[in-house]
Short mmCIF file of C-alpha atoms in Angstrom, two decimals:
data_model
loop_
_atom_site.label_atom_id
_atom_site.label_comp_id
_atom_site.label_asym_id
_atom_site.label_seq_id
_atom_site.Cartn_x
_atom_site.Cartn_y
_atom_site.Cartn_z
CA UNK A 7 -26.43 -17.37 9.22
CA UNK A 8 -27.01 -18.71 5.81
CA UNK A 9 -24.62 -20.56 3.51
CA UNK A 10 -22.00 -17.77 2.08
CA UNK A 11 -22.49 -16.99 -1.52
CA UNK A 12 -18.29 -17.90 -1.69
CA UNK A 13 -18.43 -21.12 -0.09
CA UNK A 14 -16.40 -23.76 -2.69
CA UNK A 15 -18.36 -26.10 -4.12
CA UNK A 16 -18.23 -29.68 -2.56
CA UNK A 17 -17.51 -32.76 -4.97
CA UNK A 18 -21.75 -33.63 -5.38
CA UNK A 19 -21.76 -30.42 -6.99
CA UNK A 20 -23.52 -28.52 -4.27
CA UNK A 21 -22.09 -25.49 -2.04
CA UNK A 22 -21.71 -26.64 1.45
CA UNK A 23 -19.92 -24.42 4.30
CA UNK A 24 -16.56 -25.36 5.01
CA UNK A 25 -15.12 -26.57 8.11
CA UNK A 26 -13.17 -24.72 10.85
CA UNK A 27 -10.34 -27.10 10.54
CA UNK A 28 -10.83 -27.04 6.25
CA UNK A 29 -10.50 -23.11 6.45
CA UNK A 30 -7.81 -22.99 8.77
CA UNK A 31 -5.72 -25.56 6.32
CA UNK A 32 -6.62 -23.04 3.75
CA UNK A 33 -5.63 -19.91 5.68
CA UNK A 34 -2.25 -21.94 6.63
CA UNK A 35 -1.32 -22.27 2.97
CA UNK A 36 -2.65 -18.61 1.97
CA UNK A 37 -0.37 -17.50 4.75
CA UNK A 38 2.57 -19.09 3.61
CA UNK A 39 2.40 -18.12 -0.12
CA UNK A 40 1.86 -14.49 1.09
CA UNK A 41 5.48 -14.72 3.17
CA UNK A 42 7.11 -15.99 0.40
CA UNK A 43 5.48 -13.18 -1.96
CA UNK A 44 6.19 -10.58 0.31
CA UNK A 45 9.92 -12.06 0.58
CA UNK A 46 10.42 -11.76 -3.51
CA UNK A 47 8.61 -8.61 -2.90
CA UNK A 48 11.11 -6.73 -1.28
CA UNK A 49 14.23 -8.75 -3.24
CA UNK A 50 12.41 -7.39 -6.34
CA UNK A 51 12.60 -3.48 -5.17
CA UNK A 52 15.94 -4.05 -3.81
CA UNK A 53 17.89 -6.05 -6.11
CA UNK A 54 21.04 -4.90 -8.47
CA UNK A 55 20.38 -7.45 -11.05
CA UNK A 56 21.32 -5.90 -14.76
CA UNK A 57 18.28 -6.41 -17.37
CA UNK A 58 18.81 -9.67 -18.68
CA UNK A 59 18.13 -11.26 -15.18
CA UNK A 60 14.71 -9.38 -14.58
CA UNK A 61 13.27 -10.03 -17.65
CA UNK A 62 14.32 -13.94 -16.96
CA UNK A 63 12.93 -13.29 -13.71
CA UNK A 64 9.58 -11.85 -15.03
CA UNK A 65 9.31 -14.99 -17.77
CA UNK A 66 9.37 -17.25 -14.29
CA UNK A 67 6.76 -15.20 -12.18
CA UNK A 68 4.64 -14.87 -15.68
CA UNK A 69 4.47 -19.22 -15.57
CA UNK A 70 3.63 -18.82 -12.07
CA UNK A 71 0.71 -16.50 -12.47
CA UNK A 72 -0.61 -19.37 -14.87
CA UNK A 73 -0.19 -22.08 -12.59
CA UNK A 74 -2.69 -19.75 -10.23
CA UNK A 75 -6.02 -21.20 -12.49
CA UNK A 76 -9.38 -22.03 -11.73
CA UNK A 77 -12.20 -19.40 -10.91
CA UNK A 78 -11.10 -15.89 -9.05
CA UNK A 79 -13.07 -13.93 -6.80
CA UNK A 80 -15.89 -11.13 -8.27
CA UNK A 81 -15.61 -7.55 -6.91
CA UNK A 82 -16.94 -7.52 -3.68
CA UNK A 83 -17.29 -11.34 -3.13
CA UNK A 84 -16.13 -11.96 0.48
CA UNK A 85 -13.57 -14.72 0.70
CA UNK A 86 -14.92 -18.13 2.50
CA UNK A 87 -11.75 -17.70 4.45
CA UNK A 88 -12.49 -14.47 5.66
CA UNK A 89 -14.83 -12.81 8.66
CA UNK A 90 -16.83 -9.55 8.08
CA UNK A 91 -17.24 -6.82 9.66
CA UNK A 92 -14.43 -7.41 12.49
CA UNK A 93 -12.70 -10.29 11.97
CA UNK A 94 -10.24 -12.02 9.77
CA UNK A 95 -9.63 -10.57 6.22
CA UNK A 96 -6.63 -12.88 4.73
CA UNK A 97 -5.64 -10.20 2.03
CA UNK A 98 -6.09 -6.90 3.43
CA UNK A 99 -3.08 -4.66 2.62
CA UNK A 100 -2.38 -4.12 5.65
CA UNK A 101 -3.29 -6.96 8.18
CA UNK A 102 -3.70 -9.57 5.43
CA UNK A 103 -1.15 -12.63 5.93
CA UNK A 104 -1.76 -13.71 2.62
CA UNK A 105 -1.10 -10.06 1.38
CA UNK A 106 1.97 -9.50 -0.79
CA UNK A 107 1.21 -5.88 -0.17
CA UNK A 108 0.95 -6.30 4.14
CA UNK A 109 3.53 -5.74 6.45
CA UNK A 110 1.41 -7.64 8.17
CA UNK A 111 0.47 -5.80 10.90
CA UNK A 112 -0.36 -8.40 14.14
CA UNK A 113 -2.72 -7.00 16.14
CA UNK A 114 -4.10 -6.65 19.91
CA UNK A 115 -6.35 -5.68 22.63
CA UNK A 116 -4.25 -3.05 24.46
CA UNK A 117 -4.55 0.57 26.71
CA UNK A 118 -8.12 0.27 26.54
CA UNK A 119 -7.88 0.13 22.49
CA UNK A 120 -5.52 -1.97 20.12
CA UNK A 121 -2.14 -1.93 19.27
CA UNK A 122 -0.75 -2.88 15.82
CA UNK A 123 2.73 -4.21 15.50
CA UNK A 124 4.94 -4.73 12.41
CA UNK A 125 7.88 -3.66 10.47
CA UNK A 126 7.69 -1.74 7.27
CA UNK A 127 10.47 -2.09 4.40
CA UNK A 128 11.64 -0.99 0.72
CA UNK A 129 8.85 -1.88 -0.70
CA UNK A 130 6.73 0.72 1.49
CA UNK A 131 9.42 3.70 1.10
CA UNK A 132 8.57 7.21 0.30
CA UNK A 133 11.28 9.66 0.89
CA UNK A 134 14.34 7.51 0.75
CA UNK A 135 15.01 5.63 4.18
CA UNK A 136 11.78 6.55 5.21
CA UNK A 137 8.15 5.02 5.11
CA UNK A 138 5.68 6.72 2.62
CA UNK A 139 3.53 8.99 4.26
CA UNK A 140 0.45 7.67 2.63
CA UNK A 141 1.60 4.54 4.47
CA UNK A 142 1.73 5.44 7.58
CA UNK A 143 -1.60 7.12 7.32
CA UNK A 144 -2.93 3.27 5.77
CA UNK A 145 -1.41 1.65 9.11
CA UNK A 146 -3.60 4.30 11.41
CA UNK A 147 -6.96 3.83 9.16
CA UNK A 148 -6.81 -0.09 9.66
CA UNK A 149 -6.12 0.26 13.12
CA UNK A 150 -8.72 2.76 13.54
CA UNK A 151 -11.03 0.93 11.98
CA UNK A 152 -10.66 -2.02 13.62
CA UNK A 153 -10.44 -0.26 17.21
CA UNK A 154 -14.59 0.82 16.17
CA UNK A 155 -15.09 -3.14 15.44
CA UNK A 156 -13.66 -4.23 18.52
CA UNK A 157 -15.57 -1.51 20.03
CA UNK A 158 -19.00 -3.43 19.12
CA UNK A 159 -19.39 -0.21 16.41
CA UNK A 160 -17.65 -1.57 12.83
CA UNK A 161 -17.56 1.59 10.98
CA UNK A 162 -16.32 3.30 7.69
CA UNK A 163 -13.65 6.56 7.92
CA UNK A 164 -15.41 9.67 7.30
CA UNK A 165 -12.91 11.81 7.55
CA UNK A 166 -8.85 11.32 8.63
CA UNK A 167 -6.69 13.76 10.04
CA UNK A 168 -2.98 12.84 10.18
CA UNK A 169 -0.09 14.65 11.56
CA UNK A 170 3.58 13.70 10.50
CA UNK A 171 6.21 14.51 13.64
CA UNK A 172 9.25 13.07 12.37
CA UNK A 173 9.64 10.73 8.97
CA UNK A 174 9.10 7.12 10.15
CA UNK A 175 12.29 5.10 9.86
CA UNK A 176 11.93 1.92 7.49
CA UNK A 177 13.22 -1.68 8.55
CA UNK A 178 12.30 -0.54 12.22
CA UNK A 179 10.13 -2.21 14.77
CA UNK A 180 6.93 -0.08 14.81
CA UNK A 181 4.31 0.39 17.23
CA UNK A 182 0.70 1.46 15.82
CA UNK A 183 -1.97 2.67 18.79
CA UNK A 184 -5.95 3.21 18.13
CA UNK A 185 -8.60 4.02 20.61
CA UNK A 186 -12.03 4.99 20.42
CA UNK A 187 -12.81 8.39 22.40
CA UNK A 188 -16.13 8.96 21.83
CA UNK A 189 -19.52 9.05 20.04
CA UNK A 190 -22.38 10.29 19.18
CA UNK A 191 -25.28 8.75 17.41
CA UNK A 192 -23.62 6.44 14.16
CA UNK A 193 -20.42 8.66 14.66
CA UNK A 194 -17.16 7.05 16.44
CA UNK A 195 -14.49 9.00 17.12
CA UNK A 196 -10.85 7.67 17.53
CA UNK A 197 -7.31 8.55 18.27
CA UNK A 198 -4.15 6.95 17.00
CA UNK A 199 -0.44 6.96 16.91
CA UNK A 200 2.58 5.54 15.89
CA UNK A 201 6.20 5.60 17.46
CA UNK A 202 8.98 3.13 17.29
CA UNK A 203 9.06 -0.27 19.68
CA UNK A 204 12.57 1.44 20.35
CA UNK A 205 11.14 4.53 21.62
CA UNK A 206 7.49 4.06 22.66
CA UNK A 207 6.60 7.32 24.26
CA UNK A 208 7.72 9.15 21.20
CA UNK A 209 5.04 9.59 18.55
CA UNK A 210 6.07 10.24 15.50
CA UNK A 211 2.79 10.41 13.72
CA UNK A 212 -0.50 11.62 15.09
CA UNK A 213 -3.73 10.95 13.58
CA UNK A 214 -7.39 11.87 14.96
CA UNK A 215 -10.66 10.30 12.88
CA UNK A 216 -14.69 9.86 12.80
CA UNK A 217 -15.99 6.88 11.50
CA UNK A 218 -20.19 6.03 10.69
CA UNK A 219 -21.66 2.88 11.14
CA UNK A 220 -23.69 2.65 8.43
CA UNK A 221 -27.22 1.77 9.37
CA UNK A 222 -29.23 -1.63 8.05
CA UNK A 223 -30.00 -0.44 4.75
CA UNK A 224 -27.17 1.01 4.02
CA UNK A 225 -25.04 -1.95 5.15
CA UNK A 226 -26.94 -4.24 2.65
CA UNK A 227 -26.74 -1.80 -0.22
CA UNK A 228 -22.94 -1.49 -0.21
CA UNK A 229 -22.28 -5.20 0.70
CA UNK A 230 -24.54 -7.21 -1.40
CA UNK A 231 -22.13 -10.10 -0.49
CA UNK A 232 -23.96 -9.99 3.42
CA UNK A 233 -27.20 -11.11 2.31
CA UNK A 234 -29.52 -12.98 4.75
CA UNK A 235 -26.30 -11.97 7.28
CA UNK A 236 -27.19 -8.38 8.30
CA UNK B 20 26.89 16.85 -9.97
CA UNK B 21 28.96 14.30 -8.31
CA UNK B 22 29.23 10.80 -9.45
CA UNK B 23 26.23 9.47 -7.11
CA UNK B 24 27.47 6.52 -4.78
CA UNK B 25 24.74 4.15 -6.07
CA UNK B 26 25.91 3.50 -9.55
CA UNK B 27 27.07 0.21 -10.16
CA UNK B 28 30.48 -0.78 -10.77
CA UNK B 29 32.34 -0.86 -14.21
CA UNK B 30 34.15 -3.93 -15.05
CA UNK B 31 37.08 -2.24 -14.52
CA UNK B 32 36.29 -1.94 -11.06
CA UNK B 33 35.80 1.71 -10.25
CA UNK B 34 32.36 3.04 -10.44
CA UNK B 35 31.32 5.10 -12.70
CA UNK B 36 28.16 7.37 -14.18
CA UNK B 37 25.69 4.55 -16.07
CA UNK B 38 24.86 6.52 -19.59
CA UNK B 39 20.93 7.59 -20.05
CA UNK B 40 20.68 4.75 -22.65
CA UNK B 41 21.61 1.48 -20.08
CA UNK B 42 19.54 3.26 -17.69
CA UNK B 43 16.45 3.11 -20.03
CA UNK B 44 17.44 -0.38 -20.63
CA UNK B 45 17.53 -0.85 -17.53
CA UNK B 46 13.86 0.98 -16.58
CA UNK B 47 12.23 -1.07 -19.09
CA UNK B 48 13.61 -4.53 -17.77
CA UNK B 49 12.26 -2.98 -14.07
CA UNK B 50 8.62 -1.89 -14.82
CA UNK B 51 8.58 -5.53 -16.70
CA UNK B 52 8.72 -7.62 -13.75
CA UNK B 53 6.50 -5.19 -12.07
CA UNK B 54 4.08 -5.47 -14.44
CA UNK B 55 4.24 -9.42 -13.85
CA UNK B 56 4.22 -9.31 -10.18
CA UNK B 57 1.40 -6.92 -10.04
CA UNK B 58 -0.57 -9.60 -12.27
CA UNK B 59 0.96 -12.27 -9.66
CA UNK B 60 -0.47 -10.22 -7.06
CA UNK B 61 -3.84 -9.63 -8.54
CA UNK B 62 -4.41 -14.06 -9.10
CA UNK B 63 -2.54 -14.53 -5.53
CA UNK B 64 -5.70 -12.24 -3.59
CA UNK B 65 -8.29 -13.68 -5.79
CA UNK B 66 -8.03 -17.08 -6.17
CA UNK B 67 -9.74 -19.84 -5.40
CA UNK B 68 -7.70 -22.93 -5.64
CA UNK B 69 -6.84 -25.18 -2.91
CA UNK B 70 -4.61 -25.34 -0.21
CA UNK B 71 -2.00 -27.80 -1.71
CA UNK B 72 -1.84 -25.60 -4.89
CA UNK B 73 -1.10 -22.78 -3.18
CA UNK B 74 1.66 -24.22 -1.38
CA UNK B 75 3.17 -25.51 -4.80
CA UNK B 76 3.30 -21.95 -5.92
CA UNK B 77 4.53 -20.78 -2.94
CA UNK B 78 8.01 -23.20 -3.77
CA UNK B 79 7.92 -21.96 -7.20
CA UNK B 80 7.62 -18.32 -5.78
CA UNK B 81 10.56 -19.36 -3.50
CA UNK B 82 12.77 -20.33 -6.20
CA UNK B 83 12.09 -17.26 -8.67
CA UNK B 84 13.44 -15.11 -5.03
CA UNK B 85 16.92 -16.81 -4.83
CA UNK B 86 17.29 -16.07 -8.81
CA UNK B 87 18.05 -12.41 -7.58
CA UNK B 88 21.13 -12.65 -6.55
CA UNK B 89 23.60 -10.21 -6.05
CA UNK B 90 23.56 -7.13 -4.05
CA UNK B 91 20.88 -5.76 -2.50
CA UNK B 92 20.28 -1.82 -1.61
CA UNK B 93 20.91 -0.78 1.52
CA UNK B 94 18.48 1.59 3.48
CA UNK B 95 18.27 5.26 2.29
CA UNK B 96 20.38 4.18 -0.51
CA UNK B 97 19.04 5.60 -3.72
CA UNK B 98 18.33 3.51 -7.15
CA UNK B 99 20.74 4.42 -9.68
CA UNK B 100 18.02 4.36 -12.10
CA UNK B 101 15.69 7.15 -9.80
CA UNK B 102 15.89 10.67 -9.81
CA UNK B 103 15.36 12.48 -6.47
CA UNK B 104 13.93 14.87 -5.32
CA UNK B 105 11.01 15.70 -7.92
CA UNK B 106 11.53 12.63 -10.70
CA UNK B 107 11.16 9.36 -11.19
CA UNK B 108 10.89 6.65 -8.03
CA UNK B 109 10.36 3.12 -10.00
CA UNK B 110 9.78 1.54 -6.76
CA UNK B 111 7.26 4.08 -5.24
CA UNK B 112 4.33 1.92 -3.47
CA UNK B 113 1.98 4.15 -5.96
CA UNK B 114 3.89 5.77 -8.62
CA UNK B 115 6.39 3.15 -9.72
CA UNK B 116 6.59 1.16 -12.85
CA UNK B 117 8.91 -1.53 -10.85
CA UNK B 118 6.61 -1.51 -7.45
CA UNK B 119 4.68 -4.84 -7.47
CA UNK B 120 2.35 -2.89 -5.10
CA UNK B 121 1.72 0.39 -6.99
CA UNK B 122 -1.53 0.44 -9.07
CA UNK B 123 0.82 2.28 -10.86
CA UNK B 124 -0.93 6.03 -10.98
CA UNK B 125 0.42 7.57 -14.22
CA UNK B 126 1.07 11.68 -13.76
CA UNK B 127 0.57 14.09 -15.84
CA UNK B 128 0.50 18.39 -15.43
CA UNK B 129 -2.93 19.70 -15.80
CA UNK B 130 -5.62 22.43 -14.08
CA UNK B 131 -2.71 24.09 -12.74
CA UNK B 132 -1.25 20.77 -10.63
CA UNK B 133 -1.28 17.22 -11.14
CA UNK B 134 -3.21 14.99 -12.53
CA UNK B 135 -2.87 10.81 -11.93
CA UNK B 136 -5.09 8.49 -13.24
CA UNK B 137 -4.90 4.42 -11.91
CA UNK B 138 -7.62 1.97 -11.64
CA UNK B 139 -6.84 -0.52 -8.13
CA UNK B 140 -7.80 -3.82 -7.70
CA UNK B 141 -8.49 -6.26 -5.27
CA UNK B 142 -4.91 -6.13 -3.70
CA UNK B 143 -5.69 -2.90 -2.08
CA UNK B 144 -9.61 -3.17 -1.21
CA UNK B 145 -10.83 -2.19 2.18
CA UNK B 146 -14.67 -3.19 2.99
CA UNK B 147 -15.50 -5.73 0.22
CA UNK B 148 -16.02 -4.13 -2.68
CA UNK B 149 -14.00 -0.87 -1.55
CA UNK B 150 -11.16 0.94 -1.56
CA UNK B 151 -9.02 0.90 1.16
CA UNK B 152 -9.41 3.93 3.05
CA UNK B 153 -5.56 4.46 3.68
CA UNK B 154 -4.84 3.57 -0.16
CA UNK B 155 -7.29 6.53 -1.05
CA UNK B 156 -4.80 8.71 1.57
CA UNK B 157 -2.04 6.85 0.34
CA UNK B 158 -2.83 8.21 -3.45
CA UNK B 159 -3.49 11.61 -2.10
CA UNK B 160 -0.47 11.95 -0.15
CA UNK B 161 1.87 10.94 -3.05
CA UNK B 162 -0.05 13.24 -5.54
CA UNK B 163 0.00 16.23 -3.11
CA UNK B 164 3.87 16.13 -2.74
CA UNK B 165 4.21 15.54 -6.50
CA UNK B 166 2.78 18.77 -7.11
CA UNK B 167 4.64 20.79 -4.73
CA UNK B 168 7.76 19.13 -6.48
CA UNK B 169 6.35 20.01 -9.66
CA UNK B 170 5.96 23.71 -8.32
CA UNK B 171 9.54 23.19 -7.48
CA UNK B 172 9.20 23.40 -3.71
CA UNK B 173 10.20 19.69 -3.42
CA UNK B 174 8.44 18.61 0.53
CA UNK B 175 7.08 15.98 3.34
CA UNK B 176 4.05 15.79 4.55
CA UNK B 177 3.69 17.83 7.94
CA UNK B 178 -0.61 16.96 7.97
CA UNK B 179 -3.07 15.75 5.83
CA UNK B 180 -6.61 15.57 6.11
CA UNK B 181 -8.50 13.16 3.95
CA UNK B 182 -12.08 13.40 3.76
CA UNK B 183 -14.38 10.35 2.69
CA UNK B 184 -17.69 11.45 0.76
CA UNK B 185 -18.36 8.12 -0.42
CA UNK B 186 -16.86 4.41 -0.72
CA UNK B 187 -14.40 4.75 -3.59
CA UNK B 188 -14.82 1.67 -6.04
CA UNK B 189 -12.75 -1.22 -6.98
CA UNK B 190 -11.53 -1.91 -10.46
CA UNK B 191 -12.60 1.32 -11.39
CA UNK B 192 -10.79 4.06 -13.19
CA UNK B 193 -9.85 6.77 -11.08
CA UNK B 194 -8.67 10.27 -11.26
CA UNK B 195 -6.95 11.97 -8.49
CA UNK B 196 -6.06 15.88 -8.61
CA UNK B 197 -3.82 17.83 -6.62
CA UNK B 198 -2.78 20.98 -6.95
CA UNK B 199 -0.66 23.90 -4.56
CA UNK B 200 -2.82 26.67 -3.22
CA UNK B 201 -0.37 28.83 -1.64
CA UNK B 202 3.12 28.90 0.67
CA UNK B 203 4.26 30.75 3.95
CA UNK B 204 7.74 30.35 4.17
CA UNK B 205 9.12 26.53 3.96
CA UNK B 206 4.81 25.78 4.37
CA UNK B 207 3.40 24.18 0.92
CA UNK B 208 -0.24 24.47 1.48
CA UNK B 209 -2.01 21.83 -1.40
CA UNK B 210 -5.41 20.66 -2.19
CA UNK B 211 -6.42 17.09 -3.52
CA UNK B 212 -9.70 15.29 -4.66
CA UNK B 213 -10.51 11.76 -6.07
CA UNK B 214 -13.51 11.11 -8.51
CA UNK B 215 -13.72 8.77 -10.83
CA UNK B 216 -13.38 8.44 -14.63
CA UNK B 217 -16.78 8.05 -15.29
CA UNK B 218 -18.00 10.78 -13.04
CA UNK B 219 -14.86 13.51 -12.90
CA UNK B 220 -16.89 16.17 -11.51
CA UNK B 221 -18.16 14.36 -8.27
CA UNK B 222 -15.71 13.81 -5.72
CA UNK B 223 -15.54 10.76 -3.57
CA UNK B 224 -12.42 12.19 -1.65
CA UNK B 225 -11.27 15.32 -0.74
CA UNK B 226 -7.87 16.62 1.18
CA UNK B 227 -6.30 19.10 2.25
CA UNK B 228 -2.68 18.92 3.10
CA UNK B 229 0.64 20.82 5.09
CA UNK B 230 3.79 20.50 3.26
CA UNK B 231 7.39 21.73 4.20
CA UNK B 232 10.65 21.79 2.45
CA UNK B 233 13.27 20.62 4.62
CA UNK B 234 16.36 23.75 4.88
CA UNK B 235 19.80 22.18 3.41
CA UNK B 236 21.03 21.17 7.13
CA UNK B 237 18.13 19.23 7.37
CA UNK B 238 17.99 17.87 3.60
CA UNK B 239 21.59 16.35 3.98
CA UNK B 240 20.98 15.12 7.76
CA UNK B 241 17.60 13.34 7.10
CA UNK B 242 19.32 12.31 3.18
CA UNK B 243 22.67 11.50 3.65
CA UNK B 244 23.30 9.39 0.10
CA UNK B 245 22.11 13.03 -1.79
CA UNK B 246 25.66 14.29 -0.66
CA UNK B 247 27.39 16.58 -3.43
CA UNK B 248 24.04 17.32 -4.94
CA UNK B 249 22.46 19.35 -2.56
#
């Protein structure tokens, strides 16, 4: 594998790869500024503060946007602290520690597919109390997704069919299931659920999808990024 | 309409009905700190500065939390500034001025539905590059039930099928359209599509969706803080 394109530049001035033990101390410290944004996260969307106290609020979080300088990522620039296709990705929305957006969702190796644990709150309502159905459907395409990866076959949704039982319950241990059934040629088809760590033989959402694996060519033409990788 | 048991108290004590002009005030103060957060949000996923300054902004981040005080909502508790069913949600995940996770999507009537325009960024990317192929259901989903609303036949999702013609781009403007195409009974039946500013007649995502309006049993069990108005 050749150097990233995103690997920092090393005090001579050149791009060298990073360490394991350098990324990790990254990671750690990406990690713990996403718990602490997700934290004012949901205070934000749940507070009673009158006026006066947001917009002092908003002053502070505008001086700490500033204090964020130096250069920022290009559209589809892979992060030197992530792994693609099928590993880590520190800010996805959904599995991303260092997400302010992420429940996160931890996930494992499970029932012959994976299983995707986490706990979804205000910030992720829909009907009030309950998650937002887009939501739920953004838990089962991760998991999906990631269930063709750790299949050998990292793949792309084609199409997503998702069936809503009951309204998923918010602040509520969830459990998320994926598993690849089938395939044929670049197509992958997969199953998944979702039903509470209370009650885990109840699903309360359904979904069924087909994902491609895009071949070579195609690969390199979307991710640009994977050069000399792929 | 009954006093709603979410407005905050009067000095005096008792609750009482917040007038349309504090609760404007208070809108404005909300979608301000969104609008910071989501800019907080956009330098957290991006950049590229070291470990130790990210754990500097994580203490500032820390601080700016404990500055909102005061109570917090409980679950299924409605805003006092919202208006539900059918209005405005300023912490919706994709609709809400206040949500530090919304792109927000703006609405508008048009073509016989909905229209809602946003542009996402690299908070809610999927492959490198990419949408997320949940956020793309997630956008979909909240459109869809907009327009039944909007065709007053306020419902929840009951299935939705998201089809993915091609990888929907980042920092891009988008246009999302959804619009009813007919009912049986409590069933809202309601088409959506994504394309992009720059390209409105070619869509990248297509969906077709189940709605159903709950009966008023089943409004005020799954509801219970909507008591006296339905």
């Amino acid at each position: 594998m050749n150097t990233p394109p995103t690997a920092p530049p090393a005090t001579n001035g050149t791009t060298r790869r990073p360490t394991e033990g350098e990324l990790e101390h990254q990671r750690a410290a990406i990690a713990a500024l996403g718990h602490e944004l997700r934290a004012l996260v949901d205070a934000t969307v749940r507070t009673s503060a009158p006026a006066e106290a947001l917009h002092r609020v908003a002053d502070g979080v505008r001086r700490i946007t500033g204090q964020l300088t130096g250069r920022r990522r290009e559209r589809a620039e892979i992060p030197a602290v992530d792994e693609f296709p099928g590993g880590t990705r520190m800010y996805s929305p959904v599995t991303g520690a260092g997400s302010p957006l992420a429940p996160p969702m931890r996930v494992t190796p499970a029932d012959g597919g994976l299983i995707g644990r986490c706990t979804l709150g205000f910030a992720h309502e829909g009907p009030p109390g309950y998650v937002h159905g887009g939501m739920s459907a953004m838990l089962l395409d991760e998991l999906m997704g990631r269930a063709c990866a750790a299949a050998g076959m990292p793949g792309m949704t084609v199409s997503l069919q998702v069936r809503y039982h009951r309204p998923v319950p918010l602040e509520t241990p969830l459990r998320v299931h994926a598993r690849v059934t089938g395939t044929e040629g670049r197509k992958i088809f997969v199953d998944g659920s979702i039903s509470t760590e209370g009650e885990p033989s109840t699903t309360v959402v359904t979904a069924d999808g087909v994902f491609v694996t895009p071949d070579p060519d195609r690969t390199r033409a979307l991710f640009p990024s994977l050069r000399g990788t792929v």
